[in-house]
């Protein structure tokens, strides 16, 4: 998905110039490296994240869950979906 | 997926590179934040060096620029930090300069960065939208978001640009000190943001400090949220932003997508049923934009799951109905 408007589709110069093609190739290669680094960093955060999730699930059953603006609702235990071994994946 | 999920990325951790593409004048440095792998459209932090000058000209892509530090002169007008510029593809901007240098964010929405010197518009310039220059810090007031459901109290917006067709937005947002929101959110649209100042925290990704950036595709869980000292940020979406709030930290993007469709069926049943009638053959038509055509060709409807437990991705032109494709049971959602 491209951010921005879709009032027209694409560039007014649809074919990449040689320099643009080289620029994009280089930037995309670096982007893959950035992505891999993020995946590794976020993987390392898993134990901490598990703790944050546990605290969140406790808070919504005590202080409440934000339904809309300042409107909160305390979630009963039976409405907390069981984890059933599901992973906590955050980067897709 | 044309842009990957980049979250979080802190641009202060990396150095600037010189922008050497033909057309651009010397004196622009950049940090790439995200790039679309198909059309080269991208978001970058840019540093205009002191003394940088550029003649009038246009970009072949729609372009947005936000000035974060320093000031620039455009067509003899001094533009302070907080200036937001929207330039439809092919519309010429006046001469641009900065005596002391400036730091900005630039968005090229349809293609790679480009600059063509010209004091007139490209012959095929996009005339459906107007060039815009806004002094956002002193020219706009903070508003409570009018989204339903709404973010928690203490998150405020300034809308910089709203796309008339998609309702994609560019906006400033802030969180007041002590802001907190205990829910998990996702959207039907991609979302990107950059922290101009301050640190906020999300349960999935931890702290996002000043200079922190994310590009997050649709249906990915984010939140709960908090910020101890507050933040100022700029955000964008590529379509109408609906907050789908829930409290299952382990739901997958596929399940979130399913849930969004179920909500559509509940909230807009007439529209939902119309879309489903006659298999997938109903393509919409908008009398306001009669020349637009809508095709499902090439549209990746994403991975989805059937009640026999199989899941697949397909191009939406395949003629099978999902009317009776139902709930994913807890077991089947296990991955
Ligand atoms: Fe969001």
Coordinates of C-alpha atoms and ligand atoms in Angstrom, one line a residue:
Chain A
X1 CA 0.0 0.0 0.0
X2 CA 1.2 3.4 -0.8
X3 CA 0.5 6.3 1.5
X4 CA -0.9 9.5 0.2
X5 CA -3.7 10.2 -2.2
X6 CA -5.0 8.0 -4.9
X7 CA -6.5 10.8 -7.0
X8 CA -4.1 9.8 -9.7
X9 CA -2.3 6.5 -9.9
X10 CA 1.5 6.5 -10.1
X11 CA 4.2 8.8 -11.0
X12 CA 4.0 11.2 -13.9
X13 CA 7.2 9.6 -15.1
X14 CA 6.2 6.0 -14.8
X15 CA 9.4 4.4 -16.0
X16 CA 12.4 4.6 -13.6
X17 CA 15.5 6.3 -14.9
X18 CA 18.7 4.4 -14.6
X19 CA 19.7 6.4 -11.6
X20 CA 16.3 5.9 -9.9
X21 CA 16.4 2.2 -10.5
X22 CA 19.9 2.0 -8.9
X23 CA 18.8 4.2 -6.0
X24 CA 15.7 2.0 -5.3
X25 CA 17.8 -1.2 -5.5
X26 CA 20.3 0.1 -3.0
X27 CA 17.6 1.5 -0.7
X28 CA 15.6 -1.7 -0.8
X29 CA 18.7 -3.8 0.1
X30 CA 19.3 -1.6 3.1
X31 CA 15.6 -1.7 4.0
X32 CA 15.9 -5.5 4.2
X33 CA 18.8 -5.2 6.6
X34 CA 16.8 -2.7 8.8
X35 CA 13.9 -5.0 8.8
X36 CA 16.0 -8.0 9.9
X37 CA 17.6 -5.9 12.7
X38 CA 14.1 -4.9 13.9
X39 CA 12.9 -8.5 13.9
X40 CA 16.0 -9.5 16.0
X41 CA 15.5 -6.6 18.4
X42 CA 11.8 -7.3 18.9
X43 CA 12.5 -11.0 19.3
X44 CA 14.9 -10.1 22.1
X45 CA 12.1 -8.1 23.8
X46 CA 9.8 -11.1 24.1
X47 CA 10.3 -11.9 27.8
X48 CA 9.7 -8.2 28.7
X49 CA 6.7 -8.1 26.4
X50 CA 5.2 -11.3 28.0
X51 CA 5.3 -9.4 31.3
X52 CA 3.7 -6.3 29.8
X53 CA 0.9 -8.4 28.3
X54 CA 0.3 -10.1 31.7
X55 CA 0.0 -6.7 33.3
X56 CA -2.4 -5.4 30.6
X57 CA -4.7 -8.4 31.1
X58 CA -4.7 -7.7 34.8
X59 CA -5.4 -4.0 34.4
X60 CA -8.4 -4.5 32.0
X61 CA -9.9 -6.8 34.7
X62 CA -9.4 -4.3 37.5
X63 CA -9.0 -0.7 36.3
X64 CA -10.8 -1.3 33.0
X65 CA -10.5 -1.4 29.2
X66 CA -10.9 1.7 27.0
X67 CA -14.0 1.1 25.0
X68 CA -14.4 4.6 23.5
X69 CA -12.7 7.9 24.6
X70 CA -12.9 8.0 28.4
X71 CA -15.5 5.2 28.6
X72 CA -14.0 2.2 30.3
X73 CA -15.3 -1.3 31.1
X74 CA -14.0 -3.8 33.5
X75 CA -13.6 -7.1 31.5
X76 CA -14.8 -10.2 33.3
X77 CA -12.5 -13.2 33.4
X78 CA -14.6 -15.2 31.0
X79 CA -14.3 -12.6 28.3
X80 CA -10.5 -12.9 28.3
X81 CA -9.8 -15.2 25.3
X82 CA -7.6 -18.1 26.4
X83 CA -4.1 -18.0 24.8
X84 CA -4.1 -21.7 23.8
X85 CA -0.4 -21.7 23.1
X86 CA -0.6 -18.9 20.6
X87 CA 2.7 -17.0 19.9
X88 CA 3.2 -13.4 20.6
X89 CA 4.3 -12.3 17.2
X90 CA 4.5 -8.5 16.7
X91 CA 6.4 -7.9 13.4
X92 CA 4.8 -9.1 10.2
Chain B
X1 CA 3.3 -6.1 0.6
X2 CA 4.8 -3.0 -1.0
X3 CA 6.3 -1.6 2.2
X4 CA 7.4 -3.9 5.0
X5 CA 6.4 -3.6 8.6
X6 CA 9.2 -1.2 9.9
X7 CA 8.5 -0.7 13.6
X8 CA 10.2 0.8 15.5
X9 CA 13.1 2.5 13.7
X10 CA 14.9 5.4 15.3
X11 CA 16.5 7.6 12.7
X12 CA 18.9 9.2 15.2
X13 CA 20.7 5.8 15.3
X14 CA 21.9 6.2 11.7
X15 CA 23.8 8.9 9.7
X16 CA 22.6 11.0 6.8
X17 CA 23.5 10.2 3.2
X18 CA 23.9 12.7 0.4
X19 CA 21.0 12.7 -2.1
X20 CA 22.7 12.4 -5.5
X21 CA 19.7 11.8 -7.8
X22 CA 19.9 13.8 -11.0
X23 CA 17.7 17.0 -10.9
X24 CA 18.3 17.7 -7.2
X25 CA 20.7 20.5 -6.2
X26 CA 23.6 19.8 -3.9
X27 CA 23.0 20.2 -0.2
X28 CA 20.3 17.6 0.6
X29 CA 21.1 14.8 2.9
X30 CA 18.6 12.1 3.8
X31 CA 17.8 9.0 6.0
X32 CA 15.4 6.5 4.3
X33 CA 12.6 5.6 6.7
X34 CA 10.6 3.3 4.4
X35 CA 10.3 2.5 0.7
X36 CA 7.7 0.8 -1.4
X37 CA 9.4 -2.0 -3.3
X38 CA 7.2 -1.8 -6.3
X39 CA 7.0 1.9 -7.2
X40 CA 9.9 3.4 -5.1
X41 CA 7.5 5.7 -3.2
X42 CA 9.1 6.6 0.2
X43 CA 9.3 8.5 3.4
X44 CA 12.6 10.2 4.4
X45 CA 14.1 12.5 7.0
X46 CA 15.9 15.3 5.1
X47 CA 18.5 17.8 6.1
X48 CA 18.8 20.9 3.9
X49 CA 22.3 22.2 4.4
X50 CA 22.9 25.9 5.3
X51 CA 22.9 27.9 2.1
X52 CA 20.9 25.3 0.1
X53 CA 19.0 26.8 -2.9
X54 CA 16.7 25.2 -5.3
X55 CA 15.0 26.9 -8.3
X56 CA 11.3 26.6 -9.0
X57 CA 10.3 23.0 -10.0
X58 CA 8.1 20.0 -9.5
X59 CA 8.2 16.4 -8.5
X60 CA 6.8 13.6 -10.8
X61 CA 5.2 12.2 -7.6
X62 CA 2.8 13.8 -5.2
X63 CA 5.0 15.2 -2.4
X64 CA 4.5 16.3 1.1
X65 CA 7.1 18.1 3.2
X66 CA 7.0 18.9 6.9
X67 CA 9.6 21.3 8.4
X68 CA 10.7 20.1 11.9
X69 CA 13.7 22.4 12.6
X70 CA 15.0 25.6 11.2
X71 CA 13.2 27.6 8.5
X72 CA 13.0 27.8 4.8
X73 CA 12.2 30.5 2.3
X74 CA 9.7 29.5 -0.4
X75 CA 8.9 32.1 -3.1
X76 CA 10.2 34.8 -0.8
X77 CA 8.0 33.7 2.1
X78 CA 9.6 32.7 5.3
X79 CA 8.3 29.3 6.5
X80 CA 9.1 28.4 10.1
X81 CA 9.2 24.9 11.7
X82 CA 5.7 23.4 11.7
X83 CA 5.2 24.3 8.0
X84 CA 3.5 21.6 6.0
X85 CA 3.5 21.6 2.2
X86 CA 1.4 19.4 -0.1
X87 CA 2.3 19.4 -3.7
X88 CA 0.2 17.3 -6.2
X89 CA 2.2 15.4 -8.7
X90 CA 3.7 17.8 -11.3
X91 CA 2.8 21.1 -9.7
X92 CA 5.6 23.6 -9.6
X93 CA 6.8 25.0 -6.3
X94 CA 8.5 28.4 -6.2
X95 CA 12.2 28.8 -5.5
X96 CA 13.3 27.2 -2.2
X97 CA 16.2 28.1 0.0
X98 CA 17.5 28.0 3.6
X99 CA 20.3 30.2 4.9
X100 CA 20.9 28.4 8.2
X101 CA 19.7 24.9 7.2
X102 CA 16.5 23.0 8.0
X103 CA 15.4 19.5 9.0
X104 CA 12.3 18.0 7.5
X105 CA 10.3 14.9 6.7
X106 CA 9.4 14.3 3.1
X107 CA 6.9 11.9 1.6
X108 CA 7.0 10.9 -2.1
X109 CA 3.7 9.1 -2.5
X110 CA 3.8 7.6 -6.0
X111 CA 7.5 7.2 -6.9
X112 CA 11.1 7.8 -5.9
X113 CA 12.3 11.3 -5.0
X114 CA 12.4 13.5 -8.1
X115 CA 12.9 17.1 -8.9
X116 CA 12.5 18.8 -12.3
X117 CA 13.4 22.4 -12.6
X118 CA 10.4 24.3 -14.1
X119 CA 8.5 27.4 -13.3
X120 CA 5.3 25.9 -14.8
X121 CA 3.4 22.7 -14.0
X122 CA 3.9 19.5 -15.9
X123 CA 1.4 19.1 -18.7
X124 CA -0.3 16.2 -16.9
X125 CA -0.1 17.7 -13.4
X126 CA -2.7 16.4 -11.0
X127 CA -5.3 19.2 -11.0
X128 CA -7.8 17.4 -8.8
X129 CA -6.1 18.7 -5.7
X130 CA -4.5 22.0 -4.8
X131 CA -1.1 22.9 -3.6
X132 CA -1.2 23.6 0.1
X133 CA 1.1 25.4 2.6
X134 CA 0.1 25.4 6.2
X135 CA 1.7 26.9 9.3
X136 CA 0.6 24.0 11.5
X137 CA 2.0 25.1 14.9
X138 CA 0.5 28.6 15.1
X139 CA -2.2 28.3 12.3
X140 CA -4.2 25.2 13.5
X141 CA -5.8 24.3 16.8
X142 CA -5.7 20.9 18.5
X143 CA -8.9 19.0 18.1
X144 CA -10.4 16.0 19.9
X145 CA -10.4 13.2 17.3
X146 CA -13.9 12.6 15.9
X147 CA -13.3 8.9 15.3
X148 CA -15.7 6.3 16.7
X149 CA -14.6 4.6 18.7
X150 CA -12.2 7.3 19.9
X151 CA -8.7 7.2 21.3
X152 CA -8.5 7.8 25.1
X153 CA -8.7 11.4 26.4
X154 CA -5.4 13.3 26.0
X155 CA -4.6 12.3 22.4
X156 CA -5.3 15.3 20.1
X157 CA -5.1 16.0 16.4
X158 CA -4.4 18.6 13.8
X159 CA -5.5 17.5 10.3
X160 CA -3.0 18.6 7.7
X161 CA -4.4 16.9 4.7
X162 CA -7.4 14.7 4.0
X163 CA -7.5 12.9 0.7
X164 CA -11.0 13.5 -0.9
X165 CA -11.4 10.0 -2.3
X166 CA -9.8 7.7 0.2
X167 CA -10.0 9.8 3.4
X168 CA -6.3 9.0 3.9
X169 CA -4.9 11.6 6.2
X170 CA -1.8 13.4 7.2
X171 CA -2.0 14.8 10.7
X172 CA -0.1 16.0 13.7
X173 CA -1.0 14.3 16.9
X174 CA 0.1 14.8 20.5
X175 CA -0.3 12.8 23.7
X176 CA -0.5 14.8 26.9
X177 CA 1.9 13.9 29.8
X178 CA 0.5 10.9 31.6
X179 CA -1.6 9.7 28.6
X180 CA -2.6 6.1 28.8
X181 CA -5.0 3.9 26.7
X182 CA -5.6 0.4 27.8
X183 CA -6.8 -1.3 24.6
X184 CA -5.3 -2.9 21.5
X185 CA -6.0 -1.3 18.2
X186 CA -5.7 -2.1 14.5
X187 CA -7.0 -0.6 11.3
X188 CA -8.0 -1.4 7.7
X189 CA -5.3 0.9 6.4
X190 CA -1.5 1.3 6.7
X191 CA -0.3 3.8 9.3
X192 CA 3.0 5.5 9.6
X193 CA 4.3 8.0 12.1
X194 CA 7.4 9.9 13.2
X195 CA 8.0 11.3 16.6
X196 CA 9.0 15.0 16.3
X197 CA 9.5 15.1 20.1
X198 CA 8.9 12.8 23.0
X199 CA 8.6 9.2 24.0
X200 CA 5.6 7.0 24.0
X201 CA 5.3 3.3 24.8
X202 CA 3.4 0.4 23.2
X203 CA 2.9 -3.0 24.6
X204 CA 4.3 -4.7 21.5
X205 CA 7.2 -2.5 20.6
X206 CA 8.3 -0.8 23.8
X207 CA 9.5 2.9 23.7
X208 CA 9.4 5.1 20.7
X209 CA 11.6 8.1 21.4
X210 CA 12.2 11.4 19.5
X211 CA 13.2 10.5 16.0
X212 CA 11.3 7.2 16.2
X213 CA 9.4 6.0 13.2
X214 CA 7.1 3.3 12.1
X215 CA 5.4 2.0 9.0
X216 CA 2.7 -0.5 10.0
X217 CA 0.6 -2.4 7.4
X218 CA -3.1 -2.9 8.0
X219 CA -4.5 -5.3 10.6
X220 CA -1.4 -5.4 12.9
X221 CA -2.1 -5.1 16.6
X222 CA -0.7 -2.1 18.4
X223 CA -1.3 -0.9 22.0
X224 CA -2.0 -0.6 24.8
X225 CA -0.3 2.8 24.9
X226 CA 1.2 5.3 27.3
X227 CA 3.4 8.4 27.5
X228 CA 4.9 9.7 30.7
X229 CA 6.0 13.1 29.4
X230 CA 3.9 13.5 26.3
X231 CA 4.7 13.5 22.6
X232 CA 4.4 15.5 19.4
X233 CA 4.3 13.4 16.2
X234 CA 3.2 13.4 12.6
X235 CA 1.1 10.5 11.3
X236 CA -0.4 9.3 8.0
X237 CA -2.8 6.7 6.8
X238 CA -3.6 5.6 3.3
X239 CA -7.4 5.3 3.8
X240 CA -10.2 5.8 6.2
X241 CA -9.0 5.3 9.8
X242 CA -11.3 3.2 11.9
X243 CA -10.1 2.1 15.3
X244 CA -10.8 -1.6 15.9
X245 CA -10.3 -1.9 19.7
X246 CA -10.0 -5.3 21.4
X247 CA -8.2 -7.0 24.2
X248 CA -6.7 -10.2 22.7
X249 CA -2.9 -9.6 22.6
X250 CA -2.4 -12.8 20.6
X251 CA -4.8 -12.3 17.7
X252 CA -3.2 -12.6 14.3
X253 CA -3.5 -10.1 11.4
X254 CA -5.6 -12.7 9.6
X255 CA -8.0 -13.0 12.5
X256 CA -8.2 -9.2 12.8
X257 CA -9.0 -9.0 9.1
X258 CA -11.8 -11.5 9.6
X259 CA -13.1 -9.6 12.6
X260 CA -13.1 -6.3 10.6
X261 CA -15.2 -8.0 7.9
X262 CA -17.6 -9.4 10.5
X263 CA -18.0 -5.8 11.9
X264 CA -18.7 -4.5 8.4
X265 CA -21.4 -7.2 8.0
X266 CA -22.9 -6.0 11.3
X267 CA -22.5 -2.3 10.9
X268 CA -23.3 -1.9 7.2
X269 CA -25.4 -5.0 6.3
X270 CA -26.9 -3.6 3.2
X271 CA -23.5 -2.7 1.7
X272 CA -22.0 -6.0 2.8
X273 CA -24.8 -8.1 1.2
X274 CA -24.6 -6.0 -2.0
X275 CA -20.9 -6.7 -2.3
X276 CA -21.4 -10.4 -1.8
X277 CA -24.3 -10.8 -4.3
X278 CA -23.5 -12.5 -7.6
X279 CA -20.3 -14.0 -6.3
X280 CA -17.5 -11.3 -6.6
X281 CA -18.9 -9.6 -9.7
X282 CA -20.1 -6.3 -8.2
X283 CA -17.6 -3.6 -9.0
X284 CA -18.6 -0.2 -7.5
X285 CA -19.2 3.0 -9.4
X286 CA -19.1 6.5 -8.0
X287 CA -21.2 9.1 -9.8
X288 CA -19.0 11.8 -8.2
X289 CA -15.9 10.3 -9.9
X290 CA -17.4 8.7 -13.0
X291 CA -14.1 8.2 -14.7
X292 CA -12.7 6.0 -11.9
X293 CA -12.8 2.3 -12.5
X294 CA -12.5 -0.3 -9.8
X295 CA -11.1 -3.7 -10.5
X296 CA -10.2 -6.6 -8.3
X297 CA -7.5 -7.5 -10.7
X298 CA -4.2 -7.7 -8.8
X299 CA -5.9 -7.0 -5.5
X300 CA -4.4 -9.3 -2.9
X301 CA -7.2 -10.1 -0.6
X302 CA -4.8 -11.6 1.9
X303 CA -4.6 -14.9 3.6
X304 CA -7.9 -16.2 5.0
X305 CA -9.1 -19.2 6.6
X306 CA -12.0 -21.6 5.8
X307 CA -14.1 -23.6 8.2
X308 CA -12.3 -26.8 7.2
X309 CA -9.2 -25.3 8.7
X310 CA -7.4 -24.6 5.4
X311 CA -6.2 -21.1 4.7
X312 CA -5.0 -19.5 1.5
X313 CA -4.5 -16.2 -0.2
X314 CA -6.2 -15.5 -3.5
X315 CA -6.8 -12.7 -6.0
X316 CA -10.3 -11.6 -5.4
X317 CA -11.4 -12.4 -9.0
X318 CA -11.8 -16.1 -8.1
X319 CA -15.5 -16.9 -8.3
X320 CA -16.2 -18.5 -5.0
X321 CA -18.5 -17.1 -2.4
X322 CA -17.5 -16.7 1.2
X323 CA -21.0 -16.2 2.5
X324 CA -20.9 -19.3 4.5
X325 CA -17.3 -19.1 5.5
X326 CA -17.6 -18.8 9.2
X327 CA -15.9 -18.3 12.4
X328 CA -12.5 -19.5 13.2
X329 CA -12.7 -21.7 16.2
X330 CA -10.1 -21.3 18.9
X331 CA -8.4 -24.5 17.8
X332 CA -8.1 -23.5 14.1
X333 CA -6.7 -20.1 14.9
X334 CA -3.8 -21.8 16.6
X335 CA -0.6 -21.4 14.7
Ligands
LIG1 FE1 -3.2 3.1 15.1

